[in-house]
Short mmCIF file of C-alpha atoms and ligand atoms in Angstrom, two decimals:
data_model
loop_
_atom_site.label_atom_id
_atom_site.label_comp_id
_atom_site.label_asym_id
_atom_site.label_seq_id
_atom_site.Cartn_x
_atom_site.Cartn_y
_atom_site.Cartn_z
CA UNK H 1 104.91 77.36 127.66
CA UNK H 2 102.51 74.72 126.38
CA UNK H 3 99.11 75.93 125.34
CA UNK H 4 97.58 72.46 125.58
CA UNK H 5 98.67 70.74 128.76
CA UNK H 6 96.33 70.58 131.67
CA UNK H 7 94.14 73.49 130.72
CA UNK H 8 90.42 73.86 131.02
CA UNK H 9 89.14 73.82 127.47
CA UNK H 10 86.89 76.42 125.97
CA UNK H 11 83.33 75.18 125.41
CA UNK H 12 83.04 77.58 122.46
CA UNK H 13 86.26 76.33 120.83
CA UNK H 14 86.33 76.88 117.07
CA UNK H 15 85.66 73.84 114.84
CA UNK H 16 88.11 75.18 112.22
CA UNK H 17 90.96 75.85 114.63
CA UNK H 18 93.24 73.04 113.50
CA UNK H 19 92.93 73.85 109.81
CA UNK H 20 93.06 77.64 110.13
CA UNK H 21 95.67 78.08 112.85
CA UNK H 22 94.91 81.78 113.41
CA UNK H 23 93.75 81.47 117.03
CA UNK H 24 96.45 79.62 118.92
CA UNK H 25 94.72 79.90 122.31
CA UNK H 26 91.10 79.19 121.36
CA UNK H 27 91.20 75.87 123.22
CA UNK H 28 91.31 77.84 126.51
CA UNK H 29 88.49 79.79 128.13
CA UNK H 30 89.05 83.56 127.82
CA UNK H 31 89.85 83.85 131.50
CA UNK H 32 92.50 81.18 131.09
CA UNK H 33 93.94 82.94 128.03
CA UNK H 34 94.38 86.11 130.08
CA UNK H 35 96.18 84.19 132.80
CA UNK H 36 98.41 82.58 130.17
CA UNK H 37 99.31 86.01 128.74
CA UNK H 38 99.87 87.42 132.24
CA UNK H 39 102.25 84.58 133.10
CA UNK H 40 104.09 84.93 129.79
CA UNK H 41 104.52 88.71 130.31
CA UNK H 42 105.81 88.12 133.82
CA UNK H 43 108.37 85.53 132.73
CA UNK H 44 109.81 87.97 130.20
CA UNK H 45 109.40 91.30 132.00
CA UNK H 46 109.26 90.93 135.77
CA UNK H 47 112.98 91.56 136.14
CA UNK H 48 112.24 95.17 135.14
CA UNK H 49 109.45 95.67 137.71
CA UNK H 50 105.93 94.68 138.66
CA UNK H 51 103.74 93.63 135.75
CA UNK H 52 100.21 95.06 136.11
CA UNK H 53 97.16 92.91 135.63
CA UNK H 54 96.48 92.49 131.89
CA UNK H 55 93.63 94.63 130.52
CA UNK H 56 91.28 92.12 128.90
CA UNK H 57 88.36 92.64 126.56
CA UNK H 58 84.84 92.67 127.96
CA UNK H 59 83.35 90.82 125.03
CA UNK H 60 86.31 89.12 123.32
CA UNK H 61 84.47 88.11 120.12
CA UNK H 62 84.04 89.55 116.62
CA UNK H 63 86.53 92.32 117.32
CA UNK H 64 88.35 92.33 113.97
CA UNK H 65 87.07 95.27 111.93
CA UNK H 66 89.04 94.20 108.86
CA UNK H 67 88.15 90.88 107.28
CA UNK H 68 89.79 89.35 104.26
CA UNK H 69 88.61 86.26 102.39
CA UNK H 70 90.34 84.36 99.60
CA UNK H 71 88.08 82.92 96.87
CA UNK H 72 88.51 79.67 94.96
CA UNK H 73 86.90 76.37 94.05
CA UNK H 74 87.07 72.89 95.50
CA UNK H 75 88.15 70.02 93.28
CA UNK H 76 84.45 69.29 92.77
CA UNK H 77 83.95 72.83 91.45
CA UNK H 78 82.13 74.31 94.47
CA UNK H 79 82.92 77.99 95.12
CA UNK H 80 84.52 78.56 98.53
CA UNK H 81 85.76 81.57 100.46
CA UNK H 82 87.81 81.79 103.61
CA UNK H 83 91.37 81.85 104.90
CA UNK H 84 94.49 80.09 103.70
CA UNK H 85 95.38 77.08 105.79
CA UNK H 86 98.40 78.15 107.83
CA UNK H 87 101.59 77.68 105.84
CA UNK H 88 99.77 76.78 102.60
CA UNK H 89 97.65 78.18 99.81
CA UNK H 90 94.76 75.81 100.40
CA UNK H 91 91.58 77.73 101.26
CA UNK H 92 89.78 76.73 104.44
CA UNK H 93 86.13 77.59 103.96
CA UNK H 94 84.95 80.06 106.63
CA UNK H 95 81.40 81.43 106.85
CA UNK H 96 81.73 82.97 110.28
CA UNK H 97 84.65 83.42 112.62
CA UNK H 98 84.61 84.24 116.31
CA UNK H 99 87.18 87.02 115.93
CA UNK H 100 85.77 88.66 112.79
CA UNK H 101 83.15 91.39 112.43
CA UNK H 102 79.81 89.69 111.87
CA UNK H 103 78.53 92.13 109.23
CA UNK H 104 81.73 91.63 107.24
CA UNK H 105 81.35 87.85 107.38
CA UNK H 106 77.74 88.07 106.16
CA UNK H 107 78.72 90.33 103.25
CA UNK H 108 81.41 87.88 102.16
CA UNK H 109 79.04 84.90 102.24
CA UNK H 110 76.42 86.85 100.26
CA UNK H 111 78.99 87.86 97.64
CA UNK H 112 79.94 84.21 97.26
CA UNK H 113 76.32 83.27 96.67
CA UNK H 114 75.89 86.07 94.11
CA UNK H 115 78.82 84.99 91.92
CA UNK H 116 77.08 82.48 89.56
CA UNK H 117 74.23 84.88 88.78
CA UNK H 118 76.72 87.58 87.73
CA UNK H 119 78.96 85.10 85.91
CA UNK H 120 81.93 85.97 88.07
CA UNK H 121 84.60 83.26 88.07
CA UNK H 122 86.96 82.80 90.96
CA UNK H 123 90.65 83.12 90.19
CA UNK H 124 92.68 79.95 89.77
CA UNK H 125 96.20 80.53 91.09
CA UNK H 126 97.73 77.58 89.27
CA UNK H 127 96.22 78.23 85.86
CA UNK H 128 96.11 82.03 86.16
CA UNK H 129 92.50 82.02 84.92
CA UNK H 130 89.32 83.57 86.35
CA UNK H 131 88.70 86.89 88.07
CA UNK H 132 87.85 87.10 91.79
CA UNK H 133 90.85 86.68 94.09
CA UNK H 134 89.80 88.18 97.42
CA UNK H 135 87.13 90.24 99.10
CA UNK H 136 88.24 92.66 101.81
CA UNK H 137 85.74 94.33 104.13
CA UNK H 138 86.58 97.13 106.57
CA UNK H 139 84.05 98.49 109.02
CA UNK H 140 84.35 101.68 111.08
CA UNK H 141 83.75 100.70 114.67
CA UNK H 142 82.21 103.96 115.80
CA UNK H 143 81.06 105.33 112.42
CA UNK H 144 79.49 102.06 111.22
CA UNK H 145 80.72 102.89 107.68
CA UNK H 146 81.48 99.80 105.59
CA UNK H 147 83.94 99.44 102.71
CA UNK H 148 83.94 96.43 100.39
CA UNK H 149 87.00 95.85 98.22
CA UNK H 150 86.65 93.36 95.36
CA UNK H 151 90.12 92.17 94.38
CA UNK H 152 90.12 91.01 90.77
CA UNK H 153 92.92 89.59 88.62
CA UNK H 154 92.09 92.12 85.90
CA UNK H 155 90.08 95.30 85.38
CA UNK H 156 87.64 93.41 83.14
CA UNK H 157 84.47 93.18 85.25
CA UNK H 158 81.55 93.44 82.78
CA UNK H 159 78.64 93.20 85.23
CA UNK H 160 80.19 95.54 87.80
CA UNK H 161 77.32 98.05 87.85
CA UNK H 162 74.60 95.44 88.23
CA UNK H 163 76.65 93.48 90.74
CA UNK H 164 77.30 96.59 92.89
CA UNK H 165 73.61 97.56 92.79
CA UNK H 166 72.56 94.05 93.87
CA UNK H 167 75.12 94.02 96.68
CA UNK H 168 73.93 97.40 97.96
CA UNK H 169 70.35 96.22 97.89
CA UNK H 170 71.25 93.25 100.08
CA UNK H 171 73.51 95.33 102.36
CA UNK H 172 72.42 98.98 102.49
CA UNK H 173 74.94 99.51 105.31
CA UNK H 174 77.76 99.44 102.72
CA UNK H 175 79.03 102.99 102.17
CA UNK H 176 81.68 102.36 99.50
CA UNK H 177 82.72 99.64 97.03
CA UNK H 178 86.16 99.56 95.40
CA UNK H 179 87.57 97.32 92.67
CA UNK H 180 91.23 96.60 93.29
CA UNK H 181 93.17 95.09 90.40
CA UNK H 182 95.88 92.60 91.23
CA UNK H 183 97.15 90.80 88.09
CA UNK H 184 100.45 89.69 89.68
CA UNK H 185 101.56 86.27 90.83
CA UNK H 186 102.04 87.43 94.42
CA UNK H 187 101.18 86.72 98.04
CA UNK H 188 100.09 90.32 98.51
CA UNK H 189 96.31 90.64 98.58
CA UNK H 190 96.03 94.09 97.03
CA UNK H 191 97.38 95.33 93.71
CA UNK H 192 98.32 98.88 92.73
CA UNK H 193 95.33 99.96 90.64
CA UNK H 194 91.91 100.83 91.99
CA UNK H 195 88.54 101.84 90.62
CA UNK H 196 85.83 103.19 92.89
CA UNK H 197 82.53 101.47 92.04
CA UNK H 198 80.39 103.23 94.65
CA UNK H 199 80.82 105.98 97.27
CA UNK H 200 84.01 107.81 98.19
CA UNK H 201 86.53 104.96 97.99
CA UNK H 202 87.36 105.21 101.71
CA UNK H 203 85.64 105.13 105.10
CA UNK H 204 86.23 107.18 108.22
CA UNK H 205 86.28 106.15 111.85
CA UNK H 206 86.72 107.91 115.17
CA UNK H 207 89.32 106.65 117.64
CA UNK H 208 90.12 108.41 120.93
CA UNK H 209 88.23 111.48 119.69
CA UNK H 210 90.21 111.79 116.41
CA UNK H 211 88.82 111.01 112.95
CA UNK H 212 90.85 108.71 110.69
CA UNK H 213 90.45 108.07 106.98
CA UNK H 214 90.75 104.39 106.11
CA UNK H 215 91.44 103.50 102.47
CA UNK H 216 91.76 99.95 101.09
CA UNK H 217 95.53 99.93 101.66
CA UNK H 218 95.98 102.07 104.75
CA UNK H 219 96.99 100.51 108.02
CA UNK H 220 94.52 100.89 110.88
CA UNK H 221 94.34 99.15 114.22
CA UNK H 222 92.12 96.08 113.84
CA UNK H 223 90.68 96.05 117.37
CA UNK H 224 89.55 99.64 118.05
CA UNK H 225 87.88 98.82 121.39
CA UNK H 226 91.17 97.66 122.89
CA UNK H 227 93.20 100.29 121.00
CA UNK H 228 91.29 102.98 122.88
CA UNK H 229 92.29 101.30 126.14
CA UNK H 230 95.91 100.91 125.00
CA UNK H 231 96.29 104.53 123.88
CA UNK H 232 94.30 105.72 126.90
CA UNK H 233 96.86 104.00 129.12
CA UNK H 234 99.76 105.44 127.12
CA UNK H 235 98.32 108.98 127.49
CA UNK H 236 97.65 108.51 131.19
CA UNK H 237 101.28 107.50 131.73
CA UNK H 238 102.62 110.36 129.59
CA UNK H 239 100.82 113.08 131.64
CA UNK H 240 100.97 115.57 128.79
CA UNK H 241 100.28 119.28 129.24
CA UNK H 242 100.17 122.32 126.98
CA UNK H 243 103.94 122.86 127.13
CA UNK H 244 104.93 119.25 126.40
CA UNK H 245 107.09 118.53 123.38
CA UNK H 246 106.40 115.02 122.10
CA UNK H 247 107.96 112.57 119.64
CA UNK H 248 105.80 109.77 118.20
CA UNK H 249 108.38 107.34 116.81
CA UNK H 250 107.24 104.57 114.40
CA UNK H 251 104.03 106.60 114.11
CA UNK H 252 102.25 104.78 111.23
CA UNK H 253 99.25 106.88 110.16
CA UNK H 254 99.84 109.19 113.14
CA UNK H 255 97.30 107.74 115.57
CA UNK H 256 99.23 108.14 118.82
CA UNK H 257 100.70 111.52 117.81
CA UNK H 258 97.28 112.94 116.88
CA UNK H 259 95.75 111.83 120.16
CA UNK H 260 98.74 113.36 121.98
CA UNK H 261 98.45 116.60 119.97
CA UNK H 262 95.13 117.36 121.67
CA UNK H 263 96.95 117.88 124.97
CA UNK H 264 100.57 118.60 124.09
CA UNK H 265 102.16 121.81 122.83
CA UNK H 266 104.08 120.34 119.92
CA UNK H 267 104.27 116.86 118.38
CA UNK H 268 106.61 115.32 115.81
CA UNK H 269 105.90 111.96 114.19
CA UNK H 270 108.47 109.83 112.37
CA UNK H 271 107.69 106.86 110.13
CA UNK H 272 109.54 104.92 107.43
CA UNK H 273 106.60 104.02 105.15
CA UNK H 274 105.82 106.96 102.80
CA UNK H 275 102.17 105.87 102.27
CA UNK H 276 101.58 105.89 106.03
CA UNK H 277 103.18 109.35 106.30
CA UNK H 278 100.87 110.64 103.56
CA UNK H 279 97.86 109.29 105.49
CA UNK H 280 99.23 110.80 108.72
CA UNK H 281 99.47 114.25 107.10
CA UNK H 282 95.91 114.04 105.76
CA UNK H 283 94.68 112.81 109.16
CA UNK H 284 96.29 115.85 110.81
CA UNK H 285 94.44 118.14 108.36
CA UNK H 286 91.17 116.27 108.85
CA UNK H 287 91.49 116.79 112.63
CA UNK H 288 92.65 120.41 112.29
CA UNK H 289 95.76 119.58 114.32
CA UNK H 290 98.24 122.35 113.51
CA UNK H 291 100.78 121.46 116.23
CA UNK H 292 101.95 118.20 114.65
CA UNK H 293 104.50 117.51 111.89
CA UNK H 294 105.47 114.24 110.26
CA UNK H 295 108.80 113.09 108.87
CA UNK H 296 109.40 110.15 106.56
CA UNK H 297 112.64 108.59 107.82
CA UNK H 298 114.18 105.67 109.64
CA UNK H 299 113.45 106.32 113.32
CA UNK H 300 117.11 105.62 114.25
CA UNK H 301 118.47 108.11 111.68
CA UNK H 302 115.91 110.71 112.74
CA UNK H 303 116.66 110.29 116.44
CA UNK H 304 120.40 110.51 115.77
CA UNK H 305 120.12 113.87 114.03
CA UNK H 306 117.60 115.17 116.58
CA UNK H 307 120.01 114.30 119.41
CA UNK H 308 122.89 115.84 117.47
CA UNK H 309 120.97 119.09 116.99
CA UNK H 310 120.10 119.23 120.68
CA UNK H 311 116.35 118.77 120.09
CA UNK H 312 114.58 118.29 123.44
CA UNK H 313 111.53 116.11 123.96
CA UNK H 314 109.57 115.80 127.18
CA UNK H 315 107.95 112.54 126.14
CA UNK H 316 108.93 110.01 123.48
CA UNK H 317 106.28 107.46 122.48
CA UNK H 318 107.78 104.53 120.61
CA UNK H 319 105.68 101.83 118.92
CA UNK H 320 108.10 99.77 116.81
CA UNK H 321 107.21 96.69 114.71
CA UNK H 322 107.55 93.15 116.10
CA UNK H 323 111.29 93.17 115.54
CA UNK H 324 111.60 95.97 118.12
CA UNK H 325 113.71 99.12 118.00
CA UNK H 326 117.34 99.54 116.93
CA UNK H 327 120.55 100.17 118.84
CA UNK H 328 120.98 103.39 116.90
CA UNK H 329 117.56 104.63 118.00
CA UNK H 330 118.10 103.68 121.63
CA UNK H 331 121.64 105.20 121.79
CA UNK H 332 120.38 108.49 120.35
CA UNK H 333 117.26 108.41 122.49
CA UNK H 334 119.46 108.27 125.59
CA UNK H 335 121.47 111.23 124.25
CA UNK H 336 118.31 113.28 123.67
CA UNK H 337 117.32 112.24 127.23
CA UNK H 338 113.53 112.80 127.30
CA UNK H 339 112.06 112.80 130.80
CA UNK H 340 109.64 110.05 129.87
CA UNK H 341 109.63 107.21 127.40
CA UNK H 342 106.34 105.41 126.74
CA UNK H 343 107.16 102.16 124.92
CA UNK H 344 104.23 100.42 123.22
CA UNK H 345 105.18 96.93 122.15
CA UNK H 346 103.50 94.10 120.26
CA UNK H 347 106.23 91.60 121.11
CA UNK H 348 107.33 91.10 124.73
CA UNK H 349 110.54 89.34 123.64
CA UNK H 350 111.99 92.26 121.70
CA UNK H 351 110.54 94.57 124.37
CA UNK H 352 112.61 92.78 127.04
CA UNK H 353 115.72 93.07 124.86
CA UNK H 354 115.17 96.82 124.30
CA UNK H 355 114.31 97.54 127.97
CA UNK H 356 117.62 95.97 128.92
CA UNK H 357 119.41 98.51 126.69
CA UNK H 358 117.30 101.50 127.77
CA UNK H 359 117.65 100.79 131.51
CA UNK H 360 121.44 100.50 131.06
CA UNK H 361 121.33 104.14 129.93
CA UNK H 362 120.01 105.20 133.35
CA UNK H 363 116.24 104.94 132.78
CA UNK H 364 114.07 103.06 135.22
CA UNK H 365 110.86 101.19 134.46
CA UNK H 366 107.89 102.67 136.34
CA UNK H 367 105.00 100.73 134.91
CA UNK H 368 104.43 97.63 132.78
CA UNK H 369 100.90 97.17 131.57
CA UNK H 370 99.86 94.33 129.22
CA UNK H 371 96.73 94.84 127.09
CA UNK H 372 94.94 92.05 125.25
CA UNK H 373 94.58 93.38 121.73
CA UNK H 374 94.01 90.02 120.02
CA UNK H 375 91.89 87.61 122.09
CA UNK H 376 92.28 83.90 121.20
CA UNK H 377 95.69 84.49 119.57
CA UNK H 378 99.01 84.27 121.40
CA UNK H 379 99.88 87.94 120.75
CA UNK H 380 100.67 90.15 123.73
CA UNK H 381 100.77 93.95 123.66
CA UNK H 382 102.34 96.00 126.49
CA UNK H 383 102.70 99.67 127.45
CA UNK H 384 105.78 100.50 129.50
CA UNK H 385 106.68 103.78 131.17
CA UNK H 386 110.35 104.63 131.72
CA UNK H 387 111.66 107.77 133.42
CA UNK H 388 115.03 109.26 134.23
CA UNK H 389 116.10 111.53 137.08
CA UNK H 390 117.65 114.65 135.56
CA UNK H 391 120.78 115.81 137.35
N1 SAH P 401 101.98 103.71 116.03
C1 SAH P 401 101.24 103.27 114.89
C2 SAH P 401 101.88 102.16 114.06
C3 SAH P 401 102.78 101.19 114.75
S1 SAH P 401 103.22 99.82 113.75
C4 SAH P 401 99.84 102.90 115.28
O1 SAH P 401 99.56 102.64 116.46
O2 SAH P 401 98.95 102.86 114.43
C5 SAH P 401 104.95 100.11 113.51
C6 SAH P 401 105.27 101.13 112.45
O3 SAH P 401 106.68 101.28 112.37
C7 SAH P 401 104.82 100.75 111.04
O4 SAH P 401 104.01 101.79 110.54
C8 SAH P 401 106.13 100.63 110.24
O5 SAH P 401 106.01 101.09 108.90
C9 SAH P 401 107.05 101.52 111.03
N2 SAH P 401 108.50 101.26 110.91
C10 SAH P 401 109.11 100.06 110.74
N3 SAH P 401 110.45 100.21 110.76
C11 SAH P 401 110.70 101.54 110.93
C12 SAH P 401 111.89 102.32 111.03
N4 SAH P 401 113.09 101.74 110.96
N5 SAH P 401 111.77 103.65 111.21
C13 SAH P 401 110.55 104.23 111.29
N6 SAH P 401 109.39 103.55 111.19
C14 SAH P 401 109.45 102.21 111.02
#
């Protein structure tokens, strides 16, 4: 579907849109964007049942609680910070963005202005010279805690103490500052090594009544306001009670499973990324959840052995990456035959493909509910409830 033709344009459209490319729908008013997403969801999913009205965001601006800026210089030598132009490594200078947290944007601009005084050179990708590559800011939406990560090309940062003190004076809301060292010629923002310059080296935030530890590298939902709505919907559909046995497949840092563990009897989470599993285990401890266990495995392999061993689940939550689930997972899921499947998807195309397979196994779709997690972009998130009649 075209995003341009015949649409009422957004009076607040972003002046950088063409260069940046991050917000594909910013030329439409928010109301129009929601209708576009609704129509797109219906085209792909209505053959499975009625698509509910998309849950939009009340104030669809400055929702990103994680902001990343690349640093460099123009040909004329002026220091700039911002995002890479889509598909290139040219930096588009951004001082404020309608999707990004405003405090984070201000911190980044102030850091840029502080650089000459502290003799900090920006990194030059072509020559491999200089120091500052990126600044990453994460802000806890309910805690208000702020983490600043300075990504340098080496650990050599002579004025780090004075720089950190000056930054804290300007922004007393900052609760921790971390130096991340990334000497490699890579597209990844963060390197392996870290040095905490101030505070604990992580922040915490509360989501759906659970506390999560957020470190520079850990994955965390970037729009917590809408995540609460998304998970709230998923829990409402799951109708958990104290005897429910739950699987949280593709669990990441355990967010869905930990929220479920407050109501369910027993929860198992499975996730492929070992760092995420480590965070999930520490999140369980932090929340004193003793009815949840995490496994580091491919979700398909895990489901296959669970089905083989006759493990019974009342509810399976599945939240796979954009590429969707696998045939192995879905085949074994059908064998394990949970009463309810709550599928949380960030890509309606792979969702449609997987629903086709799951409904062929005898499940029927009871509810399809799109949620707008990323206003102004073309991303669509959906929660789907499937059930099966047990003979
Ligand atoms: N439910 C989590 C994260 C969902 S993102 C949350 O809401 O925060 C999808 C997750 O699936 C990622 O953490 C990714 O590492 C994981 N993943 C990708 N492929 C996987 C696989 N084959 N088996 C298990 N987990 C996988």
